[in-house]
Each structure stands twice: as structure tokens, then as C-alpha cells.
Short mmCIF file of C-alpha atoms and ligand atoms in Angstrom, two decimals:
data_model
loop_
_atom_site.label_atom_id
_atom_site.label_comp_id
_atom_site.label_asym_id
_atom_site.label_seq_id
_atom_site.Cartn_x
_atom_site.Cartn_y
_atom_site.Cartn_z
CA UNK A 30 -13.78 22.45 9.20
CA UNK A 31 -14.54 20.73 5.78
CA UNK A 32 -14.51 17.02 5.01
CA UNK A 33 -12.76 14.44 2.80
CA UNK A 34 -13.65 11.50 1.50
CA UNK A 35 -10.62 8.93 0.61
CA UNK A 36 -11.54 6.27 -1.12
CA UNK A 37 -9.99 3.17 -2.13
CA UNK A 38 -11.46 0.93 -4.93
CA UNK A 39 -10.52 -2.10 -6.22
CA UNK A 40 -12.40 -4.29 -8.71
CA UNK A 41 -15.12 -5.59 -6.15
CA UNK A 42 -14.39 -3.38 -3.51
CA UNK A 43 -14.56 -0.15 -2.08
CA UNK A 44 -13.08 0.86 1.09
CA UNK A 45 -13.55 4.84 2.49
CA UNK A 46 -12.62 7.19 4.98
CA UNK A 47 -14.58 10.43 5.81
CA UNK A 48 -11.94 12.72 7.82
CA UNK A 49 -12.26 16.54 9.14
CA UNK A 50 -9.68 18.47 7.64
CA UNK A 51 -7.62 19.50 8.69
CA UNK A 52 -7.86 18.46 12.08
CA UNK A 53 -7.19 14.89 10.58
CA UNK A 54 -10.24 13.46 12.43
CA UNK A 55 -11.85 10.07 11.36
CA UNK A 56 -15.41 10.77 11.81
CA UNK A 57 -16.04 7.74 10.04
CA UNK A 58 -14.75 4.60 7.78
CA UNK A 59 -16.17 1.42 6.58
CA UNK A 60 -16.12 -0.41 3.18
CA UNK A 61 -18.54 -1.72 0.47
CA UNK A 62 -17.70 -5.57 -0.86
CA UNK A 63 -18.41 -8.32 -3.29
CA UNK A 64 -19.53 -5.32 -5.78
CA UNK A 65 -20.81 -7.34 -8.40
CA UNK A 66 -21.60 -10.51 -6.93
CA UNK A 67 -25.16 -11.68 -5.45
CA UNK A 68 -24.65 -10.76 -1.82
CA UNK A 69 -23.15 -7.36 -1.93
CA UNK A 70 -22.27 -5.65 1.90
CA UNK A 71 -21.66 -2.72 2.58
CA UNK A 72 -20.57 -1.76 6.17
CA UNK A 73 -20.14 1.44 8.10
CA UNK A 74 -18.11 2.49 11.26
CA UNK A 75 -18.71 6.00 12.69
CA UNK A 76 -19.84 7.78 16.11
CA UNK A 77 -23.43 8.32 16.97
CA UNK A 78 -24.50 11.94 18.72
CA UNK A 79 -24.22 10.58 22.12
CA UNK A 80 -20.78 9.52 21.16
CA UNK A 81 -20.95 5.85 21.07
CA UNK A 82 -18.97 4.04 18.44
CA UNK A 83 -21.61 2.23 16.08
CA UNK A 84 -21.36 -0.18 13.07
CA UNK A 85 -23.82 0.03 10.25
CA UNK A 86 -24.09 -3.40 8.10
CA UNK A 87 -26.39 -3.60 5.16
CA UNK A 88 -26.55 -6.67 2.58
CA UNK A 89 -27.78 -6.80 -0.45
CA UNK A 90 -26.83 -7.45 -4.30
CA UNK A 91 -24.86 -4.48 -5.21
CA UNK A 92 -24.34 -4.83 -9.25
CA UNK A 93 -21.90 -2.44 -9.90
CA UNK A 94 -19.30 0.40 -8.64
CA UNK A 95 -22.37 2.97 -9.29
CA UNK A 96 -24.47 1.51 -7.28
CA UNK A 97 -21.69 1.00 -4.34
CA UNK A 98 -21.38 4.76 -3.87
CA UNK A 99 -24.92 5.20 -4.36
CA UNK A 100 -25.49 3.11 -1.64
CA UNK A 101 -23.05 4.34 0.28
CA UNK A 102 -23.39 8.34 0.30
CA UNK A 103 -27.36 7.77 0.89
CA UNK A 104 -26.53 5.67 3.96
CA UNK A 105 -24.32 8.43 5.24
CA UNK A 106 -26.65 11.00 5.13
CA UNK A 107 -29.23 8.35 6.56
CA UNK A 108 -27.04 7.45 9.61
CA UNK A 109 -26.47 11.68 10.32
CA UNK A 110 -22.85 11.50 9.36
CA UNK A 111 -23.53 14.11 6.85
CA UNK A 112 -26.65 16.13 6.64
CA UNK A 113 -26.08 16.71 3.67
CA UNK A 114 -23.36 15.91 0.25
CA UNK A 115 -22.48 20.15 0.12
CA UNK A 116 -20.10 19.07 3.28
CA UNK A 117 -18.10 16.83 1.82
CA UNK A 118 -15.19 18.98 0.13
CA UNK A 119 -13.23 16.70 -1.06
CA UNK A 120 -12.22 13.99 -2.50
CA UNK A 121 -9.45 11.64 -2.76
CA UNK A 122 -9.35 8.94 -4.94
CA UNK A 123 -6.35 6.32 -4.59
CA UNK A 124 -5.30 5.19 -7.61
CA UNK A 125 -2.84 1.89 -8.10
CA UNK A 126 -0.91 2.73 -11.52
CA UNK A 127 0.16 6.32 -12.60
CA UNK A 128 2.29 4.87 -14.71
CA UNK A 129 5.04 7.57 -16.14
CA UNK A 130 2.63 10.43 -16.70
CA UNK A 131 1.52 11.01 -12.75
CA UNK A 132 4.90 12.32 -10.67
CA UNK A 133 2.27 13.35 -7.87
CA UNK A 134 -1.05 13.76 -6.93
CA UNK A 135 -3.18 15.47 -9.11
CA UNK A 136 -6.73 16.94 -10.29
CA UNK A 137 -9.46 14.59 -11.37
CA UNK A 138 -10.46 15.56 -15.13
CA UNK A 139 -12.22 13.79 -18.17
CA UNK A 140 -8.14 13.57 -19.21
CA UNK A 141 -7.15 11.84 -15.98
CA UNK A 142 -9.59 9.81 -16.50
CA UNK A 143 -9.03 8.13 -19.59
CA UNK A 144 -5.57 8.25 -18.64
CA UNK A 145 -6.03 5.79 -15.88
CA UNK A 146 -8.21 3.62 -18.05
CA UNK A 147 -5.75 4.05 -20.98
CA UNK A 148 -2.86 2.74 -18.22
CA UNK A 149 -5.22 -0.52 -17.02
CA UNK A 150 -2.48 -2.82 -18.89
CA UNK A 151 -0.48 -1.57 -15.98
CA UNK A 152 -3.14 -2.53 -13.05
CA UNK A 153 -5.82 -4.80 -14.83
CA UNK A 154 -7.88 -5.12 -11.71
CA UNK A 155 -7.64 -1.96 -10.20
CA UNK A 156 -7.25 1.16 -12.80
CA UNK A 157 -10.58 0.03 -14.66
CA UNK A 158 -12.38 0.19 -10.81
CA UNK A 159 -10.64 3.33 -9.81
CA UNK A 160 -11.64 4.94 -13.37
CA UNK A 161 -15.49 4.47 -13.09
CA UNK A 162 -15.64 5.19 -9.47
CA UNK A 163 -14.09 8.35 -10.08
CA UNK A 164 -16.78 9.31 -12.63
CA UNK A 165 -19.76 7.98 -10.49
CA UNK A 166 -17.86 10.82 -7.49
CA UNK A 167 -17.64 13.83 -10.09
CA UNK A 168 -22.00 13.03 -11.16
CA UNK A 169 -22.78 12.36 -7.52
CA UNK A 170 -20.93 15.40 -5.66
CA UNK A 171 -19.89 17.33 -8.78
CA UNK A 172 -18.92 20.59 -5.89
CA UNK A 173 -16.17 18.43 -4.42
CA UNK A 174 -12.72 19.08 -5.27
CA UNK A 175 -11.64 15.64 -6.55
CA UNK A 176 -7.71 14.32 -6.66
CA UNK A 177 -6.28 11.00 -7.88
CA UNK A 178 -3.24 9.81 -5.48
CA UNK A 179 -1.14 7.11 -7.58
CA UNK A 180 0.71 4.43 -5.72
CA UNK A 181 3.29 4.77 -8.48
CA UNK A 182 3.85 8.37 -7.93
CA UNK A 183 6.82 8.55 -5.21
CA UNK A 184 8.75 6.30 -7.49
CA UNK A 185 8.73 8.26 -10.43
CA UNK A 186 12.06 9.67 -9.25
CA UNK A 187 14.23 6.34 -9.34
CA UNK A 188 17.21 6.65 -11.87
CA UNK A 189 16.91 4.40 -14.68
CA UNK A 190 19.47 1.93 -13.57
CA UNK A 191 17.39 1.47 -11.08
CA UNK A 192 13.94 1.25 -12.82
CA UNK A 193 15.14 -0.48 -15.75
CA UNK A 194 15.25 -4.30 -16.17
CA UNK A 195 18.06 -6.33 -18.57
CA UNK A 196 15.70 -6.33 -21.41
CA UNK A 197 16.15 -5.65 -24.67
CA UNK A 198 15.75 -1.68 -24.17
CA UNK A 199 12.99 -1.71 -26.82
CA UNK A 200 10.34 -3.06 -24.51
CA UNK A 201 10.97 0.08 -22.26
CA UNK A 202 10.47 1.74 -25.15
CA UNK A 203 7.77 0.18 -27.29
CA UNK A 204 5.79 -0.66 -23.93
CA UNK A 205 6.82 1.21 -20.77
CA UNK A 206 7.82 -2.11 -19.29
CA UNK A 207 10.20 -0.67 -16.42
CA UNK A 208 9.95 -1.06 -12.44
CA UNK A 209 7.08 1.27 -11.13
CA UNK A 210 7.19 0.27 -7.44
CA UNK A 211 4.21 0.68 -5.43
CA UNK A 212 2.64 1.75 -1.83
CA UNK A 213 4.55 5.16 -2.87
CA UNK A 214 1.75 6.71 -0.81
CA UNK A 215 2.72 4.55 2.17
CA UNK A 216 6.35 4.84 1.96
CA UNK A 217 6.25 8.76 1.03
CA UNK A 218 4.14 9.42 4.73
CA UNK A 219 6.15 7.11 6.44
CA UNK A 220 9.54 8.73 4.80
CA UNK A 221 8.40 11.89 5.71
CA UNK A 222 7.11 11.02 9.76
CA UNK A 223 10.42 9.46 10.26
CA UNK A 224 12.49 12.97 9.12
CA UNK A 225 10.19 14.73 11.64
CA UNK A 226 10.89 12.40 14.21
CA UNK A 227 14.92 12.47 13.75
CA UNK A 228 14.65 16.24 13.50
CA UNK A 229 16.55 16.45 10.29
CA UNK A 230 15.70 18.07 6.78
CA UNK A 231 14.76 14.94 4.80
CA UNK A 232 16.63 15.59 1.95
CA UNK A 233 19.85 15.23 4.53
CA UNK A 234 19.14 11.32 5.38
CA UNK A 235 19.50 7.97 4.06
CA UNK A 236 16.04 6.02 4.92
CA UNK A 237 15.12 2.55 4.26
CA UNK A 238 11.22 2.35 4.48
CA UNK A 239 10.18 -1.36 4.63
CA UNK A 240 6.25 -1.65 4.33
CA UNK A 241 5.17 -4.79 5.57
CA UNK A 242 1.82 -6.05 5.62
CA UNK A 243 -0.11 -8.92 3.25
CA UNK A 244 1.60 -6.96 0.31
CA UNK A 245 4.92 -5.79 1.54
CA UNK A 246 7.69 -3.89 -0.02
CA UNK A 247 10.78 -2.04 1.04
CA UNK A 248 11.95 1.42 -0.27
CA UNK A 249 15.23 3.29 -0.54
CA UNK A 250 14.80 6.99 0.16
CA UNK A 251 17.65 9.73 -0.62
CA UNK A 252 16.93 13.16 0.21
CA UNK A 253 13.67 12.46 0.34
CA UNK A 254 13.16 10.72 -3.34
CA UNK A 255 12.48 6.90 -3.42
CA UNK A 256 15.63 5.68 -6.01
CA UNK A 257 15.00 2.44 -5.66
CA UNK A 258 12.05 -0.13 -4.28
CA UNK A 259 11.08 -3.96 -4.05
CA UNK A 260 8.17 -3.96 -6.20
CA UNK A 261 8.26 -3.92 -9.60
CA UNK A 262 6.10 -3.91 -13.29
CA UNK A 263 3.57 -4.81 -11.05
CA UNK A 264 3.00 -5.22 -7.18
CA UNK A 265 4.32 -8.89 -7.51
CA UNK A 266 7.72 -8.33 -7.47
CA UNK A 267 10.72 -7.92 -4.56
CA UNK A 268 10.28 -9.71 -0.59
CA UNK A 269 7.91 -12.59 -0.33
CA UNK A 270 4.41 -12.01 0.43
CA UNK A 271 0.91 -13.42 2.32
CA UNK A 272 0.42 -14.76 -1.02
CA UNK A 273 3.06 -13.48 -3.65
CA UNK A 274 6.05 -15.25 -4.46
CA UNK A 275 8.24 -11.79 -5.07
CA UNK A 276 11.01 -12.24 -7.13
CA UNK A 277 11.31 -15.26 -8.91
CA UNK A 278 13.34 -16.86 -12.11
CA UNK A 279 10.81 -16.22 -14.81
CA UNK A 280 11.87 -19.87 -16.38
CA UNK A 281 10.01 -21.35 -13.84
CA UNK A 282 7.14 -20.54 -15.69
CA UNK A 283 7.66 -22.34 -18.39
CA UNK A 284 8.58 -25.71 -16.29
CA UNK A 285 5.58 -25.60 -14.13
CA UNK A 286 3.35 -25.04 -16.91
CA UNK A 287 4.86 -28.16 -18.39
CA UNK A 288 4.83 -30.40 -15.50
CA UNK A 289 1.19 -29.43 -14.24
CA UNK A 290 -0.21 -29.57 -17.87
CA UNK A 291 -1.04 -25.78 -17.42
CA UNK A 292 -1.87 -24.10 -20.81
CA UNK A 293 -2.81 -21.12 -19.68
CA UNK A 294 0.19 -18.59 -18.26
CA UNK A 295 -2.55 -16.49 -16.88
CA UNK A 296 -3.15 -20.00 -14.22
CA UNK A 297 0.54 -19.42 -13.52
CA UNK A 298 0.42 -16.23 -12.89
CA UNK A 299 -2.60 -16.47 -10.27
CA UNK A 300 -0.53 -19.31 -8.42
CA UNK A 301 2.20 -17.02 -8.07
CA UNK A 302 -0.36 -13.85 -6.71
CA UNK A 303 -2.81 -15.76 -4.75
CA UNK A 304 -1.78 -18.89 -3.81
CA UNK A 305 2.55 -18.45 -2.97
CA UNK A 306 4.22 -16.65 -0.42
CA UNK A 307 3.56 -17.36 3.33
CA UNK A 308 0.35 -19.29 2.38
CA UNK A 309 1.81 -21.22 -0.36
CA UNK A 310 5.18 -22.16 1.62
CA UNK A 311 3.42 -23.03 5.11
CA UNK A 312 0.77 -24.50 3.64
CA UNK A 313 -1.00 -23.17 6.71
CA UNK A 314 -2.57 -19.33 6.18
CA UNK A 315 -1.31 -16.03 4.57
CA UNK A 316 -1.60 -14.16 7.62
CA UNK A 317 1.15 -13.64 9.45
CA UNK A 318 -0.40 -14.39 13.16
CA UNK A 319 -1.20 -18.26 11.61
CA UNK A 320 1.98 -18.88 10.36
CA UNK A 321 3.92 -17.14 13.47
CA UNK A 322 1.72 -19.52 15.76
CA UNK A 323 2.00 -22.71 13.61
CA UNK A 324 5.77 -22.46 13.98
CA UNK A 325 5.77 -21.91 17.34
CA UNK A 326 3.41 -25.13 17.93
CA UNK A 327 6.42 -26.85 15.85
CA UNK A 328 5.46 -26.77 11.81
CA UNK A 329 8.58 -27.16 10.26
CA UNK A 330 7.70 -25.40 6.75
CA UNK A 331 5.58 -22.68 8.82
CA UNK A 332 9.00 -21.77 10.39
CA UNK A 333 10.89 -22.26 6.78
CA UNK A 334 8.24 -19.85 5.73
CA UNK A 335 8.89 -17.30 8.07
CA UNK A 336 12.83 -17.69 7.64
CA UNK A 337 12.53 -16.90 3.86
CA UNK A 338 9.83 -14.36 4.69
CA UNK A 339 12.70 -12.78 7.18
CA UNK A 340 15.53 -13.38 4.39
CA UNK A 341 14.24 -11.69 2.08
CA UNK A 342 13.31 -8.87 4.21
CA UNK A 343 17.14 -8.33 5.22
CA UNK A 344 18.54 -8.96 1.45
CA UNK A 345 16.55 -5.58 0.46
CA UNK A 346 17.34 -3.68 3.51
CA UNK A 347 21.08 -4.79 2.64
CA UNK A 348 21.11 -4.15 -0.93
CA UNK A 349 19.28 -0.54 -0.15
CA UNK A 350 22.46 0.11 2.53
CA UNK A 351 24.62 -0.77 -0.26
CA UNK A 352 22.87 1.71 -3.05
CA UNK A 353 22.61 4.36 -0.75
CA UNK A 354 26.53 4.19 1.25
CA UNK A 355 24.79 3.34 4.38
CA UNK A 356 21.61 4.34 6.27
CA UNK A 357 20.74 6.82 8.40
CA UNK A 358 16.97 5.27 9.31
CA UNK A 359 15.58 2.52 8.92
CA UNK A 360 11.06 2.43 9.49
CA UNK A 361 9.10 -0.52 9.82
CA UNK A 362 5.06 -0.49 8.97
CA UNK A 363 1.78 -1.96 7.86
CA UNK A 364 0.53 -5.26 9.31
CA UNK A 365 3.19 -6.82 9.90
CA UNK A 366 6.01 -3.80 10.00
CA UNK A 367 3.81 -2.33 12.82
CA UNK A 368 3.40 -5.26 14.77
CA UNK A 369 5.51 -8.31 14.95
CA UNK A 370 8.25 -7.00 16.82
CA UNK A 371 9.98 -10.52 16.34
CA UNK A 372 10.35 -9.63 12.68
CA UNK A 373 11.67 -6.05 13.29
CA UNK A 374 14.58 -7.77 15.74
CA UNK A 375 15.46 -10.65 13.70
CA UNK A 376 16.12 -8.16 10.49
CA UNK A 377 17.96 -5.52 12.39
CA UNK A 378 20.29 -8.34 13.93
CA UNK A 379 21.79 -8.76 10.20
CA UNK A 380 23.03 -4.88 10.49
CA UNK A 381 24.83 -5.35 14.00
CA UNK A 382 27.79 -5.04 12.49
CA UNK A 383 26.86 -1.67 10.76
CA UNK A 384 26.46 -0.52 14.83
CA UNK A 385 22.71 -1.04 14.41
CA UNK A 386 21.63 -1.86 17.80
CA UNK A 387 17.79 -2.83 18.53
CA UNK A 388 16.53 -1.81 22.34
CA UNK A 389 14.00 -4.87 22.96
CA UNK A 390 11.45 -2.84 25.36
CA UNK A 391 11.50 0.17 23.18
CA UNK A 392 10.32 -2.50 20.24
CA UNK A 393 7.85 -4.00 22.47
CA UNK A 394 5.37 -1.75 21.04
CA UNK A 395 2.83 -1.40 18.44
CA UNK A 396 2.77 2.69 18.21
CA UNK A 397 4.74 5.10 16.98
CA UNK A 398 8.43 5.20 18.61
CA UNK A 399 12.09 5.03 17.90
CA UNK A 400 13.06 1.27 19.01
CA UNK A 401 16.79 1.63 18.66
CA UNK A 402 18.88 2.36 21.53
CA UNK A 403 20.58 5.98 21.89
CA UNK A 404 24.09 4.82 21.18
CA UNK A 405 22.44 3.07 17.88
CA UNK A 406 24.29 4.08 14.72
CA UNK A 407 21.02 3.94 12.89
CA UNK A 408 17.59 4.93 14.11
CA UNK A 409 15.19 2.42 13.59
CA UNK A 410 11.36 3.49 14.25
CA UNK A 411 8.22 2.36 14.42
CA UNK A 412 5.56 4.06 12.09
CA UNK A 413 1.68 2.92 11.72
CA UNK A 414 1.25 4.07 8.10
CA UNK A 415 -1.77 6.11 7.60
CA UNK A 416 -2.68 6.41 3.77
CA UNK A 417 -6.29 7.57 4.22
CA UNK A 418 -5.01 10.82 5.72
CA UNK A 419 -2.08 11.64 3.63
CA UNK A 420 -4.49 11.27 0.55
CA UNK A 421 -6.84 13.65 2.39
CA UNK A 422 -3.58 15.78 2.78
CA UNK A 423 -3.31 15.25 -0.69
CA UNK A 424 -6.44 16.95 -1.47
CA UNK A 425 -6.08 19.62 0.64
CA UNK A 426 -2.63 21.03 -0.57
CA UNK A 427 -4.53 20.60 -4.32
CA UNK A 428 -7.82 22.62 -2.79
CA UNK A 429 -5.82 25.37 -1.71
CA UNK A 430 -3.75 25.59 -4.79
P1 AMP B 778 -1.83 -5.16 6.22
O1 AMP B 778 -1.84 -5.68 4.82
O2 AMP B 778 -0.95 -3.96 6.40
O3 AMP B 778 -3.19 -4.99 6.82
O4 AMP B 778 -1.11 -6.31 7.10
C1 AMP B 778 -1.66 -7.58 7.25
C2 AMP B 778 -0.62 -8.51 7.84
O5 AMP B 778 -0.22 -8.02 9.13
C3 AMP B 778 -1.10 -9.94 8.05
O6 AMP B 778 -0.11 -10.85 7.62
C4 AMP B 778 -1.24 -10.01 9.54
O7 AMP B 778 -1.04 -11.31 10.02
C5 AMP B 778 -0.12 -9.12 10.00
N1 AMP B 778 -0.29 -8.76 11.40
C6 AMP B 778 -1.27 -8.05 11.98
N2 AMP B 778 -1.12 -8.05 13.34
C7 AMP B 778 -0.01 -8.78 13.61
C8 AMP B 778 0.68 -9.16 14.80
N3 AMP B 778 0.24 -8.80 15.98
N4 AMP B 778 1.80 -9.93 14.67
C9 AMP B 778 2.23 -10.32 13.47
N5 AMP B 778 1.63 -10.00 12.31
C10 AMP B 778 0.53 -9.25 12.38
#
């Protein structure tokens, strides 16, 4: 019994897992936010001795990612979830760009380290985060064994046609700018449940992973490699989003900066993160629950915003069909993926005439289950992602190396 920290850091944020390997148990979870700002919280979720679930709130200014998992690791020992730092074994740091260099999960050294600073350009708010909460992990439990898992890794194996964009082929070269995909770490566990639940060797099946939550994007797996995926340069590519546009005519840009006196791209490219998608279409809320209910109560662009949300949903699924000669599987998860079982039936309706047949009590579910019918020529399940414990898993497979 040893345990593993997984930690997820963006740049004012720090969410964490503690989980006993490798019984996969979450012993306890919680987060540390507005890092930086005057009212800092930090908030922790674990069981008590007498086995009641507890929560664990603190507020106060936290000024930097030091201080976070300062505050942190000396609340955990103060609440008796660890009696002490020797027990935690590992840990597993998620990181958001790899770039080309990280294929899979590796080691945390000084070289990692700069690497993932040296590859911010890549992940400006996150890579910076992830770099200097990775050193403040190494000074504060220096025993643990310590692995970076890269977002970007699963999609290191997509062929070039499928990574490359119709530039001129020196900015690939001069710059690295390519397609690097992300929630690889989502779409690799989710890839990999599915197999296990069909019962075949992975690298035997055609799956179509679509990860849908606030950021969503949809994968193409072949014999168990991703060759293809939604996302792109950066995490604001491919289906639309809570608050991303996805793809999008880049001469746009140009136009709106005109007409709305913008001078600064950097404003445009903000709009198109923060303030598109589902929230910028509906005009109502990024979340999907809003926008489902504002339709229903009869907002017009809240239902155009889930009919383009939908749209673009089936155009990836279709084009990954088309890349791959057909399908053999086809998972939904995260937020939405998980949960909306209106979305998972209106997309697999566009593949009836593949034989794809949806069995609408099977999808009236939340957990983990097949949702197709028997006689369905593709199996389409239902898979809560879990990216907490296959970064612990991560660590482990390094630990014992
Ligand atoms: P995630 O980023 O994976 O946490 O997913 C967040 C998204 O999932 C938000 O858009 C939520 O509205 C959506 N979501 C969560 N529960 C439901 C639900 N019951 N029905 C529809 N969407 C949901």
C-alpha cells in the first residue's frame, strides 16, 4: 500500500488527488485556487477515522504556487490524511504540452524541467505553472518518485498528414507549429477501458473516443495509437466548446479586429477562448445544463447553440469513420460525454445508416456501460474518464521500472 499524489496545476490553480496504489483508492482530493490573488482557498475532501466524508476549507492570500503546496501538504498531515510526507510515494504531475520531445510519461529531472519551461510557447498558461510546481514537489518530498504525464503524449503517434497544417512547411520546421492534440491522457484511458470492455486486443479495433466536457475533443484510435484528433496547436481547435469557438477561418481575425477597433490580436484571441462557444452563441451560460434548459424553456439561439454544438460533434465522428474505413467503437466521456444522454443519441442517429443502432434505456445512464443494442454494428459505450488514476498508473509502471 503506498500513495500517489496527482496533481494538476494550472496558472492559479492547483487541483490534487491522493490515491492508494494500487488498489486505486481516493483517500482524498480537493484543490487550491486564486493562487496569486488576495483571497486564495484552498479546499480539501477526504474521510475522517470514523469514516465520515469531511470537507476542509481554508482562505487566505496564497501568493504563489510555493506557497499552494506548502499549504496544502501541511494541511494534510494536519487533517491525519498522512502522518507523515515519507508515505506519499509518488508523484504525478500532469503536464499540458510535451510538445515533440515527450511520446509518454516520463521521470521528473532538472532536464524535464526546463524542457517544459523551454516548451511554454506551446501552453503559455499552463507549462510555466506545471514547471515550478514540479520543483516546489522534488524540495518538499525529495523521496517521492516524481513523473510528468503530458496531455500531448498519446498524439505523438499521428502521421504527418494528419498533424501537419497547409502551411508553408517551414513553420513546421523553423517553429514546431503542427497539430499536438490534447486530453491524450483522457482519450488513452478511455481507448484502453473500451478494448477491455469489447474483449478485443486494442491494436485489432477502430475507436472513435469523443471527450466531451467544457473543453471537448474527439480522437481517432487505430490499433491503439491516436492518428488523428480535434484539437490542434493549441487546445482551441476542432468541435465547439463551453467557451471556444473550435475551428474557425483565421480571416476572421483580421475583420473583427477591424470592425470592433481591436488592436490587440491577443483581445481576439481571448474572445475566441473565453467568451465563444456555447456561452458566446446562447448568450445564456457555458455549461451545458443552462443552455440544455434554456432551449427547452424555448431560447431560440440556446437551441442553435446546441445544434452546432451537436454538428460539430458528428462532422468529427464522420470524418474519423472516414480516416479510419469505419469504426469498430465509438466512447463518449467527460461532462458532457458522460452525461447528457440526449447528446450521445442525437450524434449516433447520423451513423444509422452505418448499422449503428443506439438502445435508449441502456443510454439512460451516467456509469460505465455499452448503450448500443446487441445487433448494433458498432459498440458505443459509456466511459467516466478518470485521469487522476491513470496518472497515478503512470507513476507506478515508472516506480517499478
Ligand atoms: P467537464 O469539463 O468534463 O467537467 O464537463 C463539464 C460540462 O459537462 C459542462 O458543460 C456541464 O454542463 C456538463 N454536464 C455535467 N453534467 C451534465 C448533465 N447532467 N447533462 C448535460 N451536461 C452536463
Amino acid at each position: 500500500m503506498s500513495k500517489t499524489m496527482a496533481i494538476n496545476a494550472g496558472s492559479s490553480s492547483l487541483k490534487f488527488q491522493i490515491i492508494e496504489m494500487p488498489e486505486e483508492t481516493v483517500i482524498s482530493k480537493g484543490l487550491v485556487e486564486r493562487i496569486g490573488l488576495a483571497e486564495g482557498n484552498l479546499e480539501i475532501k477526504y474521510t475522517d477515522a470514523e469514516g465520515q466524508s469531511q470537507k476542509f476549507t481554508l482562505t487566505e492570500e496564497i501568493a504563489d504556487h510555493s506557497r499552494a503546496v506548502e499549504l496544502l501538504l501541511s494541511n494534510l498531515l494536519e487533517l491525519g490524511i498522512i502522518q507523515d510526507f515519507e508515505e506519499i510515494k509518488g508523484v504525478g504531475h500532469r503536464v499540458v504540452a510535451g510538445g515533440e520531445i515527450y511520446k509518454e510519461s516520463t521521470l521528473v529531472n532538472e532536464e524535464l524541467i526546463k524542457n517544459v519551461e523551454d516548451l511554454a510557447e506551446f501552453a503559455p498558461l499552463h507549462n510555466p505553472a506545471e514547471a515550478v510546481v514540479m520543483r516546489v514537489f522534488q524540495e518538499k518530498l525529495p523521496h517521492a518518485t516524481m513523473a510528468a504525464v503530458f496531455d500531448t503524449s498519446f498524439h505523438t503517434t499521428m502521421p504527418a498528414e494528419n498533424y501537419l497544417y497547409s502551411l508553408p512547411y517551414e513553420f513546421y520546421e523553423n517553429y514546431s507549429v503542427r497539430k499536438y492534440g490534447a486530453h491524450g491522457t483522457s482519450h488513452q484511458f478511455v481507448a484502453h477501458r473500451a478494448a477491455e470492455i469489447v474483449g478485443k486486443p486494442i491494436e485489432d479495433l477502430r475507436i472513435i473516443t469523443c471527450h466531451l466536457g467544457n473543453g471537448a475533443s474527439i480522437t481517432a484510435v487505430k490499433n491503439g495509437e491516436s492518428i488523428d484528433t480535434s484539437m490542434g496547436f493549441t487546445p482551441l481547435a476542432g468541435v465547439t466548446m463551453g467557451t471556444r469557438t473550435g475551428d474557425i477561418d483565421a480571416s476572421v481575425i483580421p475583420f473583427i479586429m477591424e470592425k470592433e477597433g481591436i488592436s490587440d490580436i491577443n483581445e481576439v484571441i481571448n474572445i475566441f477562448n473565453k467568451k465563444s462557444g456555447l456561452l458566446g452563441l446562447s448568450g445564456v451560460s457555458s455549461d451545458m445544463r443552462d443552455v440544455e434548459e434554456a432551449a427547452e424553456a424555448g431560447n431560440e439561439r440556446a437551441q442553435t447553440a446546441l445544434d452546432i454544438f451537436y454538428n460539430r460533434v458528428i462532422k468529427y465522428v464522420g470524418q474519423y469513420v472516414a480516416i479510419m474505413n469505419g469504426v469498430d467503437v465509438v466512447v463518449f466521456t467527460a461532462g458532457i460525454g458522460e452525461n447528457s444522454k440526449e447528446t450521445r443519441e442525437i450524434v449516433m442517429k447520423n451513423f444509422e445508416y452505418m448499422g449503428v443502432k443506439i438502445d435508449s434505456e441502456r443510454n439512460n445512464t451516467r456509469d460505465e456501460a455499452i448503450i448500443s443494442t446487441d445487433d448494433s454494428t458498432v459498440t458505443v459505450i459509456n466511459i467516466p474518464t478518470n485521469e487522476e488514476i491513470a496518472i497515478a498508473r503512470d507513476v507506478e509502471r515508472l516506480k517499478a521500472n
